[in-house]
Amino acid sequence: MPNQLQLNNYKQQIADLYSRRSLTYDQSDWHLQIAHRLVEYAQLTPGQRVLDIATGTAMVAIKASEVVGAGGEVVGIDISPGMLDQARRKVEELGLTNVKFQLADAEALQFAVNSFDCIFCSSALIWMEDISGALRHWYQFLKPGGLLGFHAFADTSFIGAVVVQKIVEKYGISLLFNKPTSTEGKCHDFLKAAGYDCIEIKSEQYSSYVSLEQAKQMWAGNESLAPGQFPNPLLQLSTEQLKAVKIEFELELSALETAQGIWNDITVFFTFGRKPVN
Ligand SMILES: C[S@@+](CC[C@H](N)C(=O)[O-])C[C@H]1O[C@@H](n2cnc3c(N)ncnc32)[C@H](O)[C@@H]1O
């Protein structure tokens, strides 16, 4: 069934952002590690049909295709043509014939109901406009007993986000970042409310020290997108206020620097739920 792609401004900007990032996206080691871990936890079996929502450069889709084998199938969907170009290039280079990709909006899919054994959403749930609605939407495409798996990140994760959130609160601005799914309890409640059962959440650490320069580069300012918020709330700040926020951001980071660098927490919740059998 073909998917129609009609993007609003928020989603068009996400698509453009990730198309710009697509050539360098695979340079991050931890992304690949957590994508593979998500697939490992799902314990896929040969012959299964898998949907990889917001597939990006296909980190999850490729790993899943190796497990489901020639008798199975993986479908990867994303709104970013640039990310899908990279995904298709990788799959072609690897000679995989059981993976296909579609340009499609995760919140407006048109697959047959009860048609996938497993659905993944790796490192992308916070980009959805309506997280509850998306989880309910995906539920219908799972076969009874089928598994949904996604990543969420603790609110202590990503030092740049933690520091900027604290500073802009003083200006009356609330940046969401990972907040909607930033605890095991919140992830559990989202899945329960959308109808999933057998909910299991495994928390793992991918934290490390980063240099002061790397931490400073986490500053996205008002030119980038804020996940789940459009327009970016930082646009409410004047040029002077934004300059002041950036100076404070860099000072706060400098104060956190140790001989090893700056601790960048990445606490990942590998979150799973099943569609009940009846
Ligand atoms: C951080 S990347 C994650 C990519 C991949 N899943 C991974 O684990 O490496 C977020 C991805 O979500 C995609 N995305 C965001 N909103 C989307 C939507 N509504 N529908 C489909 N893809 C979306 C972006 O285009 C981007 O490729």
XYZ file of C-alpha atoms and ligand atoms in Angstrom:
305
model
C 0.000 0.000 0.000
C 1.631 3.333 -0.955
C 2.081 5.993 1.725
C 1.101 9.575 0.933
C 3.610 12.142 2.218
C 2.080 15.421 3.325
C 4.362 17.193 5.763
C 3.535 20.214 7.888
C 6.255 22.815 8.586
C 7.538 21.027 11.701
C 7.973 17.719 9.885
C 9.377 19.295 6.729
C 12.043 20.954 8.871
C 12.860 17.628 10.567
C 13.177 16.007 7.144
C 15.495 18.800 5.950
C 17.572 18.713 9.167
C 18.194 14.970 8.877
C 18.838 15.134 5.130
C 21.581 17.672 5.914
C 22.971 15.379 8.636
C 22.661 12.188 6.618
C 26.225 12.016 5.276
C 27.798 12.227 8.748
C 25.045 10.572 10.827
C 26.785 7.175 10.967
C 29.905 8.688 12.597
C 28.352 8.325 16.051
C 29.345 4.971 17.655
C 26.798 4.981 20.471
C 23.901 5.363 18.020
C 24.872 2.150 16.259
C 25.424 0.357 19.581
C 21.989 1.215 20.953
C 20.290 0.458 17.624
C 21.822 -3.029 17.587
C 21.005 -3.567 21.258
C 17.340 -2.740 20.596
C 17.236 -5.473 17.935
C 19.052 -7.969 20.198
C 16.535 -7.430 23.001
C 13.635 -8.088 20.588
C 14.859 -11.670 19.955
C 13.580 -11.718 16.378
C 13.352 -15.066 14.601
C 13.855 -16.032 10.940
C 10.875 -15.376 8.697
C 9.457 -12.467 10.705
C 8.137 -9.226 9.175
C 9.578 -6.086 10.804
C 8.740 -2.383 10.499
C 11.514 0.100 11.365
C 9.850 3.462 11.990
C 12.069 6.529 11.413
C 14.705 4.144 10.069
C 17.232 6.907 9.316
C 20.318 5.290 7.763
C 18.900 1.810 8.492
C 20.983 0.866 11.547
C 18.101 -1.137 12.991
C 16.708 -2.300 9.648
C 20.015 -3.843 8.533
C 20.573 -5.626 11.857
C 16.990 -6.922 11.825
C 17.286 -8.107 8.211
C 20.248 -10.301 9.149
C 18.116 -12.096 11.745
C 14.829 -12.470 9.848
C 16.759 -13.734 6.814
C 15.616 -14.347 3.256
C 12.252 -15.698 4.400
C 11.500 -12.533 6.369
C 11.121 -8.899 5.451
C 12.074 -5.503 6.886
C 10.345 -2.272 5.889
C 12.053 0.988 6.879
C 10.152 4.273 6.737
C 11.361 7.836 7.226
C 10.423 11.391 6.195
C 13.988 12.346 5.270
C 14.945 11.581 1.651
C 18.635 12.119 2.501
C 18.593 9.551 5.325
C 16.772 7.071 3.060
C 19.384 7.587 0.321
C 22.061 6.488 2.799
C 19.894 3.571 3.953
C 19.361 2.365 0.371
C 23.064 2.769 -0.462
C 24.102 0.652 2.543
C 21.553 -2.076 1.826
C 22.642 -2.222 -1.823
C 26.326 -2.438 -0.848
C 25.531 -5.298 1.521
C 23.461 -7.059 -1.152
C 20.443 -7.389 1.155
C 17.268 -8.291 -0.704
C 14.833 -8.513 2.219
C 14.824 -4.793 3.147
C 12.784 -2.082 1.477
C 12.276 1.582 2.288
C 9.429 4.053 1.954
C 9.291 7.812 2.341
C 6.463 8.056 4.854
C 5.317 9.931 7.946
C 5.375 7.702 11.031
C 2.155 9.330 12.234
C 0.210 8.667 9.008
C 1.114 5.136 7.902
C -1.069 3.047 5.646
C 0.021 -0.549 6.149
C -2.373 -3.452 6.485
C -3.589 -4.054 10.035
C -2.038 -7.001 11.939
C 0.807 -7.262 9.421
C 4.082 -6.947 11.402
C 5.648 -9.254 14.011
C 7.789 -6.439 15.371
C 7.871 -2.658 15.101
C 10.896 -0.583 16.142
C 11.302 3.136 16.675
C 14.985 3.748 17.388
C 16.051 7.132 18.829
C 13.102 8.932 17.245
C 10.006 8.774 19.450
C 10.498 12.292 20.873
C 10.252 13.740 17.349
C 6.630 12.625 17.047
C 4.055 15.428 17.303
C 1.742 13.218 19.342
C 3.577 10.386 21.109
C 0.426 8.733 22.511
C -1.292 8.958 19.129
C 1.747 7.490 17.359
C 1.920 4.521 19.751
C -1.800 3.848 19.208
C -1.364 4.243 15.445
C 1.496 1.695 15.309
C -0.414 -0.762 17.512
C -2.900 -1.521 14.709
C -0.116 -2.685 12.350
C 1.224 -5.248 14.851
C 0.001 -8.825 14.680
C -1.658 -9.974 17.927
C 1.239 -10.891 20.243
C 3.589 -8.681 18.169
C 6.298 -6.585 19.806
C 6.950 -2.833 19.775
C 10.399 -1.616 20.857
C 11.713 1.928 21.212
C 14.483 3.922 22.891
C 13.912 6.663 25.411
C 16.554 8.730 27.225
C 16.673 9.769 30.881
C 16.364 13.480 31.650
C 19.989 13.383 32.880
C 21.097 12.494 29.341
C 23.071 14.741 26.970
C 24.904 17.411 28.946
C 24.210 20.155 26.388
C 20.460 19.628 26.674
C 20.568 19.452 30.488
C 22.516 22.716 30.801
C 20.525 24.711 28.236
C 17.207 23.540 29.723
C 18.256 24.826 33.156
C 19.402 28.205 31.824
C 16.344 28.984 29.679
C 13.966 28.144 32.534
C 15.094 31.492 34.024
C 13.577 33.147 30.935
C 10.294 31.275 31.402
C 11.047 28.840 28.579
C 10.545 25.105 28.866
C 12.405 22.917 26.383
C 11.060 19.378 26.280
C 13.894 17.375 24.671
C 13.614 13.933 26.301
C 11.205 14.946 29.084
C 8.038 13.243 27.726
C 9.673 9.791 27.996
C 12.485 10.547 30.440
C 11.641 7.969 33.133
C 10.806 4.268 33.069
C 7.438 5.167 34.608
C 6.549 7.587 31.802
C 7.523 5.029 29.132
C 5.454 2.361 30.888
C 2.423 4.626 31.156
C 2.555 5.635 27.479
C 2.579 1.980 26.404
C -0.109 0.919 28.880
C -2.414 3.767 27.797
C -1.964 2.801 24.120
C -3.090 -0.782 24.844
C 0.220 -2.683 25.012
C 0.943 -5.293 27.679
C 3.945 -7.428 28.784
C 5.814 -4.117 29.138
C 9.543 -4.490 29.822
C 12.072 -1.701 30.199
C 15.820 -2.225 30.449
C 18.019 0.694 31.428
C 21.621 0.856 30.193
C 24.433 3.405 30.294
C 26.272 4.691 27.236
C 27.818 7.638 29.075
C 31.359 8.894 28.525
C 33.568 11.946 28.945
C 33.524 14.473 26.114
C 35.880 17.409 25.593
C 34.786 20.948 26.463
C 34.760 21.739 22.734
C 32.503 18.761 21.973
C 30.153 19.813 24.759
C 30.048 23.399 23.460
C 29.098 22.075 20.027
C 25.917 20.674 21.583
C 24.624 24.260 21.499
C 21.981 24.328 18.790
C 20.611 27.782 19.580
C 17.356 28.825 17.961
C 18.441 27.790 14.479
C 17.847 24.117 15.063
C 14.639 22.284 15.870
C 13.303 21.477 19.313
C 11.942 17.902 19.388
C 8.182 17.875 19.915
C 7.951 21.707 19.948
C 7.291 23.916 16.968
C 8.261 26.655 16.542
C 11.407 26.318 18.670
C 10.607 28.097 21.992
C 14.073 29.719 21.883
C 12.707 31.964 19.095
C 10.889 33.838 21.887
C 14.263 35.172 23.082
C 15.710 38.427 21.775
C 19.132 38.416 20.111
C 20.632 39.854 23.331
C 18.974 37.243 25.509
C 20.127 34.466 23.218
C 23.707 35.786 23.369
C 23.484 35.852 27.176
C 22.146 32.277 27.230
C 25.003 31.085 25.044
C 27.622 32.790 27.239
C 26.088 31.223 30.361
C 25.914 27.844 28.594
C 29.634 27.904 27.854
C 30.514 29.120 31.369
C 28.437 26.339 32.957
C 30.146 23.755 30.789
C 33.599 25.122 31.663
C 32.697 24.812 35.345
C 31.863 21.121 34.789
C 35.200 20.345 33.126
C 37.487 17.883 34.904
C 40.892 16.475 33.961
C 39.089 13.748 31.942
C 36.675 16.151 30.266
C 32.950 16.646 30.834
C 30.721 13.737 31.828
C 28.059 13.220 29.185
C 25.358 10.993 30.615
C 23.522 8.827 28.083
C 21.057 6.630 29.980
C 18.930 4.640 27.562
C 15.630 2.928 28.333
C 15.093 0.000 25.942
C 11.317 -0.119 26.127
C 9.123 -2.983 24.870
C 5.426 -3.793 24.880
C 3.262 -6.395 23.148
C -0.086 -6.164 21.441
C -2.284 -8.530 23.449
C -3.259 -11.752 21.694
C -6.966 -11.118 22.299
C 17.894 10.441 15.566
S 17.386 9.851 13.978
C 17.194 8.101 14.288
C 17.430 7.269 13.048
C 17.484 5.764 13.271
N 16.231 5.236 13.740
C 18.588 5.408 14.231
O 18.337 4.814 15.272
O 19.744 5.716 13.904
C 15.691 10.393 13.915
C 15.026 10.017 12.595
O 13.607 10.199 12.752
C 13.099 10.617 11.501
N 11.761 11.159 11.749
C 11.410 12.158 12.575
N 10.078 12.348 12.561
C 9.565 11.431 11.704
C 8.252 11.119 11.263
N 7.187 11.802 11.693
N 8.096 10.110 10.389
C 9.168 9.419 9.917
N 10.442 9.672 10.290
C 10.634 10.670 11.172
C 14.132 11.614 11.024
O 14.016 11.919 9.656
C 15.430 10.852 11.390
O 15.856 10.034 10.339
